[in-house]
CSV table of C-alpha atoms and ligand atoms in Angstrom, one decimal:
chain,number,residue,atom,x,y,z
A,1137,UNK,CA,-21.9,12.6,-21.2
A,1138,UNK,CA,-23.4,15.3,-18.4
A,1139,UNK,CA,-26.7,14.3,-16.7
A,1140,UNK,CA,-28.8,16.7,-15.1
A,1141,UNK,CA,-31.2,15.4,-12.5
A,1142,UNK,CA,-34.0,17.8,-12.2
A,1143,UNK,CA,-36.4,18.7,-9.2
A,1144,UNK,CA,-35.2,15.8,-6.5
A,1145,UNK,CA,-35.8,16.3,-3.1
A,1146,UNK,CA,-32.3,16.4,-1.8
A,1147,UNK,CA,-30.8,14.6,1.2
A,1148,UNK,CA,-27.2,15.2,1.4
A,1149,UNK,CA,-27.5,13.6,4.1
A,1150,UNK,CA,-29.1,16.7,5.7
A,1151,UNK,CA,-32.3,17.7,4.0
A,1152,UNK,CA,-31.3,20.5,1.2
A,1153,UNK,CA,-34.9,21.0,-0.3
A,1154,UNK,CA,-35.8,20.8,-4.0
A,1155,UNK,CA,-32.5,20.9,-6.2
A,1156,UNK,CA,-31.3,20.1,-9.5
A,1157,UNK,CA,-28.1,17.9,-9.5
A,1158,UNK,CA,-25.4,17.9,-12.5
A,1159,UNK,CA,-23.0,15.0,-12.6
A,1160,UNK,CA,-20.4,13.8,-15.1
A,1161,UNK,CA,-17.2,11.6,-15.2
A,1162,UNK,CA,-18.3,10.1,-11.9
A,1163,UNK,CA,-18.4,13.5,-9.9
A,1164,UNK,CA,-21.2,15.9,-8.8
A,1165,UNK,CA,-20.4,19.1,-10.6
A,1166,UNK,CA,-23.3,21.3,-9.5
A,1167,UNK,CA,-26.3,21.4,-7.2
A,1168,UNK,CA,-28.8,24.3,-7.3
A,1169,UNK,CA,-32.2,25.5,-8.3
A,1170,UNK,CA,-33.0,25.5,-12.0
A,1171,UNK,CA,-29.5,24.9,-13.2
A,1172,UNK,CA,-29.0,26.1,-16.8
A,1173,UNK,CA,-26.7,23.9,-18.9
A,1174,UNK,CA,-25.2,25.2,-22.2
A,1175,UNK,CA,-24.3,21.9,-23.6
A,1176,UNK,CA,-26.1,19.7,-26.1
A,1177,UNK,CA,-24.3,16.9,-24.7
A,1178,UNK,CA,-26.3,16.4,-21.8
A,1179,UNK,CA,-29.3,14.4,-20.7
A,1180,UNK,CA,-32.0,15.2,-18.3
A,1181,UNK,CA,-33.9,13.0,-16.0
A,1182,UNK,CA,-37.0,14.4,-14.2
A,1183,UNK,CA,-36.6,13.6,-10.4
A,1184,UNK,CA,-40.0,15.2,-9.7
A,1185,UNK,CA,-41.8,13.6,-6.6
A,1186,UNK,CA,-38.5,11.5,-5.9
A,1187,UNK,CA,-35.8,12.0,-3.1
A,1188,UNK,CA,-32.2,11.6,-3.8
A,1189,UNK,CA,-29.9,10.1,-1.0
A,1190,UNK,CA,-26.0,9.3,-0.8
A,1191,UNK,CA,-25.1,5.9,-2.0
A,1192,UNK,CA,-25.0,3.6,1.2
A,1193,UNK,CA,-21.6,3.1,2.8
A,1194,UNK,CA,-21.3,-0.4,4.5
A,1195,UNK,CA,-18.4,-0.5,7.1
A,1196,UNK,CA,-18.4,-4.4,7.2
A,1197,UNK,CA,-19.2,-6.9,4.4
A,1198,UNK,CA,-17.8,-10.4,3.8
A,1199,UNK,CA,-17.4,-9.8,0.1
A,1200,UNK,CA,-15.7,-13.1,-0.4
A,1201,UNK,CA,-18.2,-15.1,1.6
A,1202,UNK,CA,-17.7,-15.8,5.4
A,1203,UNK,CA,-19.0,-18.6,7.9
A,1204,UNK,CA,-17.7,-22.0,7.8
A,1205,UNK,CA,-18.0,-22.3,11.6
A,1206,UNK,CA,-20.1,-25.5,11.1
A,1207,UNK,CA,-17.6,-27.2,8.7
A,1208,UNK,CA,-16.7,-26.7,5.2
A,1209,UNK,CA,-20.3,-27.2,3.8
A,1210,UNK,CA,-21.3,-23.8,5.9
A,1211,UNK,CA,-19.0,-21.5,4.2
A,1212,UNK,CA,-21.2,-18.7,2.7
A,1213,UNK,CA,-21.0,-17.6,-1.1
A,1214,UNK,CA,-19.2,-14.6,-2.2
A,1215,UNK,CA,-20.9,-11.3,-3.0
A,1216,UNK,CA,-22.2,-10.3,-6.5
A,1217,UNK,CA,-22.9,-6.8,-7.7
A,1218,UNK,CA,-26.6,-6.9,-7.4
A,1219,UNK,CA,-26.4,-8.0,-3.7
A,1220,UNK,CA,-25.3,-4.4,-3.0
A,1221,UNK,CA,-26.7,-2.3,-6.0
A,1222,UNK,CA,-30.3,-3.2,-5.6
A,1223,UNK,CA,-30.3,-2.1,-2.3
A,1224,UNK,CA,-28.6,1.3,-2.7
A,1225,UNK,CA,-25.2,0.3,-1.3
A,1226,UNK,CA,-22.4,1.9,-3.3
A,1227,UNK,CA,-19.2,1.7,-0.9
A,1228,UNK,CA,-18.2,-1.3,1.0
A,1229,UNK,CA,-15.3,-2.4,3.3
A,1230,UNK,CA,-14.5,-6.2,2.8
A,1231,UNK,CA,-13.1,-8.4,5.6
A,1232,UNK,CA,-12.3,-11.9,6.5
A,1233,UNK,CA,-13.8,-13.4,9.4
A,1234,UNK,CA,-13.2,-16.4,11.8
A,1235,UNK,CA,-11.4,-18.1,8.7
A,1236,UNK,CA,-8.2,-16.9,7.5
A,1237,UNK,CA,-6.8,-20.3,6.3
A,1238,UNK,CA,-9.0,-21.2,3.4
A,1239,UNK,CA,-10.1,-17.4,3.0
A,1240,UNK,CA,-7.2,-15.3,2.3
A,1241,UNK,CA,-6.3,-11.5,1.9
A,1242,UNK,CA,-5.2,-12.1,-1.5
A,1243,UNK,CA,-8.7,-13.5,-2.4
A,1244,UNK,CA,-10.2,-10.6,-0.6
A,1245,UNK,CA,-8.1,-7.9,-2.7
A,1246,UNK,CA,-9.0,-9.7,-5.9
A,1247,UNK,CA,-12.7,-9.8,-5.1
A,1248,UNK,CA,-12.6,-6.1,-4.3
A,1249,UNK,CA,-11.1,-5.3,-7.5
A,1250,UNK,CA,-13.6,-7.5,-9.2
A,1251,UNK,CA,-16.4,-5.5,-7.6
A,1252,UNK,CA,-14.6,-2.4,-8.2
A,1253,UNK,CA,-14.7,-3.2,-12.0
A,1254,UNK,CA,-18.2,-4.2,-11.6
A,1255,UNK,CA,-19.1,-0.3,-10.5
A,1256,UNK,CA,-18.8,-0.5,-6.6
A,1257,UNK,CA,-16.4,1.3,-4.5
A,1258,UNK,CA,-14.4,-1.3,-2.5
A,1259,UNK,CA,-12.1,-1.2,0.4
A,1260,UNK,CA,-10.6,-3.8,2.6
A,1261,UNK,CA,-9.3,-4.5,6.3
A,1262,UNK,CA,-6.3,-6.3,6.4
A,1263,UNK,CA,-6.0,-9.5,9.0
A,1264,UNK,CA,-9.1,-11.4,10.5
A,1265,UNK,CA,-10.5,-12.4,13.9
A,1266,UNK,CA,-6.9,-13.6,14.7
A,1267,UNK,CA,-3.8,-12.4,16.1
A,1268,UNK,CA,-1.0,-12.3,15.2
A,1269,UNK,CA,-2.5,-10.3,12.5
A,1270,UNK,CA,-2.3,-11.9,9.1
A,1271,UNK,CA,-1.0,-9.4,6.3
A,1272,UNK,CA,-0.2,-9.5,2.7
A,1273,UNK,CA,3.1,-7.7,2.8
A,1274,UNK,CA,4.6,-8.8,6.2
A,1275,UNK,CA,3.3,-6.0,8.5
A,1276,UNK,CA,0.0,-4.0,9.0
A,1277,UNK,CA,1.6,-0.6,8.3
A,1278,UNK,CA,3.1,-2.0,5.0
A,1279,UNK,CA,-0.4,-3.3,3.9
A,1280,UNK,CA,-1.7,0.1,4.6
A,1281,UNK,CA,1.0,2.1,2.7
A,1282,UNK,CA,1.2,-0.3,-0.3
A,1283,UNK,CA,-2.0,-1.6,-1.0
A,1284,UNK,CA,-4.6,0.9,-2.2
A,1285,UNK,CA,-7.7,-0.9,-1.1
A,1286,UNK,CA,-6.5,-1.5,2.6
A,1287,UNK,CA,-7.6,1.1,4.9
A,1288,UNK,CA,-7.2,-0.6,8.5
A,1289,UNK,CA,-7.3,-3.8,10.2
A,1290,UNK,CA,-10.3,-6.0,11.0
A,1291,UNK,CA,-12.3,-7.5,12.1
A,1292,UNK,CA,-10.2,-8.5,14.9
A,1293,UNK,CA,-12.3,-10.5,17.5
A,1294,UNK,CA,-12.4,-9.5,21.5
A,1295,UNK,CA,-14.5,-10.8,23.9
A,1296,UNK,CA,-15.3,-13.9,21.9
A,1297,UNK,CA,-14.3,-17.7,22.2
A,1298,UNK,CA,-13.3,-17.5,18.6
A,1299,UNK,CA,-10.8,-14.8,18.9
A,1300,UNK,CA,-7.2,-15.2,19.9
A,1301,UNK,CA,-7.6,-13.9,23.6
A,1302,UNK,CA,-5.5,-10.8,23.1
A,1303,UNK,CA,-3.7,-9.1,25.8
A,1304,UNK,CA,-3.9,-5.1,26.4
A,1305,UNK,CA,-0.4,-5.1,25.0
A,1306,UNK,CA,-0.9,-7.2,22.0
A,1307,UNK,CA,-4.0,-5.0,21.0
A,1308,UNK,CA,-2.1,-1.8,21.5
A,1309,UNK,CA,0.5,-3.0,19.4
A,1310,UNK,CA,-1.9,-3.7,16.7
A,1311,UNK,CA,-3.5,-0.3,17.0
A,1312,UNK,CA,-0.3,1.6,17.1
A,1313,UNK,CA,1.1,-0.1,14.0
A,1314,UNK,CA,-2.3,0.6,12.1
A,1315,UNK,CA,-2.2,4.2,13.4
A,1316,UNK,CA,1.2,4.8,12.0
A,1317,UNK,CA,0.3,3.0,8.8
A,1318,UNK,CA,-2.8,5.2,8.4
A,1319,UNK,CA,-0.8,8.5,9.2
A,1320,UNK,CA,1.8,7.6,6.5
A,1321,UNK,CA,-0.8,6.4,3.9
A,1322,UNK,CA,-3.3,9.2,4.5
A,1323,UNK,CA,-5.8,6.5,5.4
A,1324,UNK,CA,-8.1,5.9,8.3
A,1325,UNK,CA,-5.8,3.3,9.8
A,1326,UNK,CA,-9.0,2.2,11.9
A,1327,UNK,CA,-8.8,-1.0,13.9
A,1328,UNK,CA,-12.3,-2.4,13.0
A,1329,UNK,CA,-13.2,-4.6,16.1
A,1330,UNK,CA,-15.6,-7.8,16.1
A,1331,UNK,CA,-17.0,-7.7,19.8
A,1332,UNK,CA,-18.3,-11.1,20.9
A,1333,UNK,CA,-20.6,-12.1,23.5
A,1334,UNK,CA,-17.9,-12.9,26.0
A,1335,UNK,CA,-17.6,-11.4,29.3
A,1336,UNK,CA,-15.2,-8.6,28.9
A,1337,UNK,CA,-17.3,-6.6,26.2
A,1338,UNK,CA,-15.4,-3.4,25.4
A,1339,UNK,CA,-13.1,-3.5,28.3
A,1340,UNK,CA,-10.1,-4.3,26.5
A,1341,UNK,CA,-10.4,-1.1,24.3
A,1342,UNK,CA,-10.8,1.0,27.2
A,1343,UNK,CA,-7.8,-0.6,28.9
A,1344,UNK,CA,-5.8,0.1,25.9
A,1345,UNK,CA,-6.7,3.7,25.9
A,1346,UNK,CA,-6.1,4.1,29.8
A,1347,UNK,CA,-2.7,2.1,29.7
A,1348,UNK,CA,-1.1,3.4,26.4
A,1349,UNK,CA,-1.1,6.5,24.2
A,1350,UNK,CA,-3.7,5.1,21.7
A,1351,UNK,CA,-6.7,6.9,21.8
A,1352,UNK,CA,-10.2,5.2,22.0
A,1353,UNK,CA,-11.0,6.5,18.5
A,1354,UNK,CA,-8.5,4.0,17.1
A,1355,UNK,CA,-11.2,1.6,17.6
A,1356,UNK,CA,-14.3,1.0,15.6
A,1357,UNK,CA,-16.3,-1.7,17.4
A,1358,UNK,CA,-19.2,-3.7,15.7
A,1359,UNK,CA,-21.9,-5.8,16.7
A,1360,UNK,CA,-22.7,-3.3,19.6
A,1361,UNK,CA,-26.6,-4.3,19.3
A,1362,UNK,CA,-25.5,-8.2,20.2
A,1363,UNK,CA,-26.9,-7.9,23.6
A,1364,UNK,CA,-28.6,-5.3,25.9
A,1365,UNK,CA,-25.6,-5.3,28.1
A,1366,UNK,CA,-23.2,-4.7,25.0
A,1367,UNK,CA,-25.4,-2.0,23.8
A,1368,UNK,CA,-25.3,0.0,27.3
A,1369,UNK,CA,-21.3,-0.4,27.2
A,1370,UNK,CA,-21.4,0.9,23.6
A,1371,UNK,CA,-23.4,4.0,24.6
A,1372,UNK,CA,-20.6,4.8,27.1
A,1373,UNK,CA,-18.1,4.2,24.5
A,1374,UNK,CA,-19.8,6.5,22.0
A,1375,UNK,CA,-20.0,9.2,24.9
A,1376,UNK,CA,-16.3,9.0,25.2
A,1377,UNK,CA,-16.1,10.3,21.7
A,1378,UNK,CA,-15.6,7.1,19.8
A,1379,UNK,CA,-17.7,5.2,17.0
A,1380,UNK,CA,-19.8,2.2,17.6
A,1381,UNK,CA,-21.4,0.2,14.8
A,1382,UNK,CA,-24.9,-1.9,15.1
A,1383,UNK,CA,-25.1,-5.0,12.8
A,1384,UNK,CA,-28.1,-4.7,10.5
A,1385,UNK,CA,-28.2,-8.5,9.4
A,1386,UNK,CA,-30.2,-10.8,11.9
A,1387,UNK,CA,-32.8,-13.3,12.1
A,1388,UNK,CA,-35.1,-14.8,14.5
A,1389,UNK,CA,-32.5,-16.9,16.4
A,1390,UNK,CA,-30.2,-13.8,16.9
A,1391,UNK,CA,-33.2,-11.7,18.4
A,1392,UNK,CA,-34.3,-14.7,20.5
A,1393,UNK,CA,-30.7,-14.9,22.0
A,1394,UNK,CA,-31.0,-11.3,23.1
A,1395,UNK,CA,-29.8,-9.2,20.0
A,1396,UNK,CA,-31.4,-5.8,20.0
A,1397,UNK,CA,-32.9,-5.0,16.6
A,1398,UNK,CA,-31.4,-1.9,15.0
A,1399,UNK,CA,-34.8,0.2,15.3
A,1400,UNK,CA,-34.7,-0.4,19.0
A,1401,UNK,CA,-31.1,0.2,19.5
A,1402,UNK,CA,-31.2,3.5,17.8
A,1403,UNK,CA,-34.2,4.5,19.7
A,1404,UNK,CA,-32.4,3.6,22.9
A,1405,UNK,CA,-29.4,5.6,21.8
A,1406,UNK,CA,-31.7,8.6,21.3
A,1407,UNK,CA,-33.3,8.2,24.6
A,1408,UNK,CA,-29.6,7.8,26.3
A,1409,UNK,CA,-28.7,11.0,24.6
A,1410,UNK,CA,-26.0,9.4,22.5
A,1411,UNK,CA,-25.1,11.7,19.6
A,1412,UNK,CA,-26.1,9.9,16.5
A,1413,UNK,CA,-23.2,11.0,14.5
A,1414,UNK,CA,-21.2,8.5,16.8
A,1415,UNK,CA,-23.2,5.4,15.3
A,1416,UNK,CA,-23.1,3.6,12.0
A,1417,UNK,CA,-24.8,0.6,10.8
A,1418,UNK,CA,-23.1,-2.3,8.7
A,1419,UNK,CA,-24.5,-5.1,7.0
A,1420,UNK,CA,-22.3,-8.0,8.0
A,1421,UNK,CA,-23.5,-9.1,4.5
A,1422,UNK,CA,-22.6,-12.9,3.6
A,1423,UNK,CA,-21.8,-13.7,7.1
A,1424,UNK,CA,-23.5,-17.0,8.4
A,1425,UNK,CA,-26.4,-16.6,10.9
A,1426,UNK,CA,-27.4,-19.6,13.1
A,1427,UNK,CA,-30.9,-21.0,13.4
A,1428,UNK,CA,-32.0,-22.9,16.3
A,1429,UNK,CA,-35.0,-25.2,17.3
A,1430,UNK,CA,-37.1,-24.9,20.0
A,1431,UNK,CA,-34.8,-26.8,22.3
A,1432,UNK,CA,-32.0,-24.6,21.5
A,1433,UNK,CA,-30.2,-27.0,19.2
A,1434,UNK,CA,-28.5,-25.5,16.0
A,1435,UNK,CA,-30.8,-26.8,13.0
A,1436,UNK,CA,-29.5,-24.7,10.1
A,1437,UNK,CA,-27.6,-21.5,9.1
A,1438,UNK,CA,-28.8,-18.4,7.1
A,1439,UNK,CA,-26.8,-15.8,5.3
A,1440,UNK,CA,-26.4,-12.0,6.4
A,1441,UNK,CA,-27.3,-9.8,3.5
A,1442,UNK,CA,-25.9,-6.3,2.3
A,1443,UNK,CA,-29.4,-5.7,1.6
A,1444,UNK,CA,-30.2,-5.6,5.3
A,1445,UNK,CA,-28.6,-2.1,5.4
A,1446,UNK,CA,-31.1,-0.3,3.2
A,1447,UNK,CA,-34.0,-2.4,5.0
A,1448,UNK,CA,-32.7,-1.1,8.5
A,1449,UNK,CA,-33.0,2.5,7.0
A,1450,UNK,CA,-36.5,1.8,6.0
A,1451,UNK,CA,-37.4,0.5,9.2
A,1452,UNK,CA,-36.1,3.3,11.1
A,1453,UNK,CA,-38.1,5.6,8.8
A,1454,UNK,CA,-41.3,3.3,9.1
A,1455,UNK,CA,-40.7,3.8,12.9
A,1456,UNK,CA,-41.3,7.5,12.6
A,1457,UNK,CA,-37.7,8.6,12.6
A,1458,UNK,CA,-36.5,11.7,10.5
A,1459,UNK,CA,-34.7,10.3,7.3
A,1460,UNK,CA,-32.3,13.3,7.4
A,1461,UNK,CA,-31.7,12.4,11.1
A,1462,UNK,CA,-31.0,8.7,10.5
A,1463,UNK,CA,-29.4,8.8,6.8
A,1464,UNK,CA,-25.9,9.5,8.4
A,1465,UNK,CA,-26.1,6.1,10.1
A,1466,UNK,CA,-25.7,4.6,6.8
A,1467,UNK,CA,-23.8,7.1,4.7
A,1468,UNK,CA,-21.8,9.9,6.2
A,1469,UNK,CA,-20.7,8.4,9.7
A,1470,UNK,CA,-18.9,5.6,8.3
A,1471,UNK,CA,-17.4,7.7,5.4
A,1472,UNK,CA,-15.9,10.0,8.0
A,1473,UNK,CA,-14.8,7.5,10.5
A,1474,UNK,CA,-13.1,5.5,7.6
A,1475,UNK,CA,-11.6,8.8,6.0
A,1476,UNK,CA,-13.4,8.1,2.8
A,1477,UNK,CA,-13.7,11.6,2.0
A,1478,UNK,CA,-15.5,11.4,-1.6
A,1479,UNK,CA,-18.3,9.2,0.1
A,1480,UNK,CA,-21.4,9.4,2.1
A,1481,UNK,CA,-22.5,13.0,1.1
A,1482,UNK,CA,-24.0,14.6,-2.0
A,1483,UNK,CA,-22.0,17.8,-2.6
A,1484,UNK,CA,-20.1,19.5,-5.4
A,1485,UNK,CA,-16.8,17.4,-6.0
A,1486,UNK,CA,-18.1,14.4,-4.2
A,1487,UNK,CA,-18.3,11.1,-6.0
A,1488,UNK,CA,-21.6,10.9,-7.7
A,1489,UNK,CA,-22.9,7.8,-5.5
A,1490,UNK,CA,-26.6,8.5,-5.4
A,1491,UNK,CA,-30.0,6.6,-4.7
A,1492,UNK,CA,-33.2,8.0,-6.2
A,1493,UNK,CA,-36.1,6.8,-4.3
A,1494,UNK,CA,-39.9,7.5,-4.1
A,1495,UNK,CA,-41.3,9.1,-0.9
A,1496,UNK,CA,-42.0,5.7,0.5
A,1497,UNK,CA,-38.3,4.7,0.1
A,1498,UNK,CA,-39.0,2.5,-3.1
A,1499,UNK,CA,-35.6,2.6,-5.0
A,1500,UNK,CA,-35.9,3.6,-8.6
A,1501,UNK,CA,-32.3,4.4,-9.7
A,1502,UNK,CA,-28.8,3.7,-8.3
A,1503,UNK,CA,-25.8,5.4,-9.6
A,1504,UNK,CA,-22.2,4.6,-8.5
A,1505,UNK,CA,-19.6,7.2,-9.5
A,1506,UNK,CA,-22.1,8.2,-12.0
A,1507,UNK,CA,-22.7,4.9,-13.5
A,1508,UNK,CA,-26.1,3.5,-13.6
A,1509,UNK,CA,-26.4,0.2,-11.9
A,1510,UNK,CA,-30.1,0.2,-11.1
A,1511,UNK,CA,-33.0,1.6,-13.0
A,1512,UNK,CA,-36.8,1.5,-12.4
A,1513,UNK,CA,-35.9,-0.7,-9.4
A,1514,UNK,CA,-34.1,-3.4,-11.8
A,1515,UNK,CA,-30.6,-4.0,-12.2
A,1516,UNK,CA,-29.1,-2.8,-15.3
A,1517,UNK,CA,-25.5,-4.3,-14.6
A,1518,UNK,CA,-24.3,-7.6,-12.9
A,1519,UNK,CA,-21.4,-9.4,-11.9
A,1520,UNK,CA,-19.7,-11.5,-14.8
A,1521,UNK,CA,-21.2,-14.9,-13.7
A,1522,UNK,CA,-24.1,-13.9,-11.3
A,1523,UNK,CA,-26.8,-15.0,-13.9
A,1524,UNK,CA,-25.0,-18.2,-14.8
B,3070,ZN,ZN1,-18.0,-9.9,13.3
């Protein structure tokens, strides 16, 4: 079935004005003014007064659930389809976190395949916080070459008491193996790095680039808005040509302990002349977030959400930023860095991952590879057991 979407304000993510978009079999076939279709086998949807955005690309989500840092009862639940689809996220990269014992890569791949069958596009990082890197096949490069979903290593932890306290040499070897596996498989082979609040910040990544032949761009560090100090280190890292990633999921306890809210972090980046194409946002969905009382004692846990990615986009727009300028932070920037060549942009030949919204950013419809997941703001597809 051909679908012709008429008269949308197209953000590709750059603003392209009023356009019609024709799609079928999961791909965008044509974009133009007043497209004419000589086929009775097509449906038309009137998009007048609406804007069309690329499906959001989330470079970090704990699709199998994360957490567990307060004991077994604090492990978070796995994701469902509508955790992403209702908020316009059509592509995710799943990762393990602190726990790579009760959470396994086998489970991660199985969950990715399940969400793919539900309609999303899902990729994975091999490994976890720890070093030596846990793999499925015995090596990072074999995982990259032999397992379709795996596009890199992550989130390997540095500057964090929960990490493996890697040396420069150890991290360089991980990056080298990931780089070669990426080259041989035609994938990004990126090392996605969890940066904690430890003293070193991003220093270890700079040391690898200085002391070995691995370029800084091999690393894609996240949680850069964790503190003002790390944010400023991140700006220097981005100005050196590499990507940085801000975490969208937050709560009051995180902000009280010094995390910089996404809107503030992006505004600071603009003020510091950091190119916005060097920045992405990730949800850290289904990670656990601490809650503290007035005395700083841990009193509970909340869960990060994939929804935070779209909510952050809305907050950036509400703060007066231009939609076309900030949209790459949640679409094309991560897609480019992760070499997801069919994702993050609306153009002929790209996957038909699209979000139709009102001018004030209320989501009407979401398609993932042409499949309608959300209609009139309501889910029309669910994961198998999510309503049980
Ligand atoms: Zn992390």
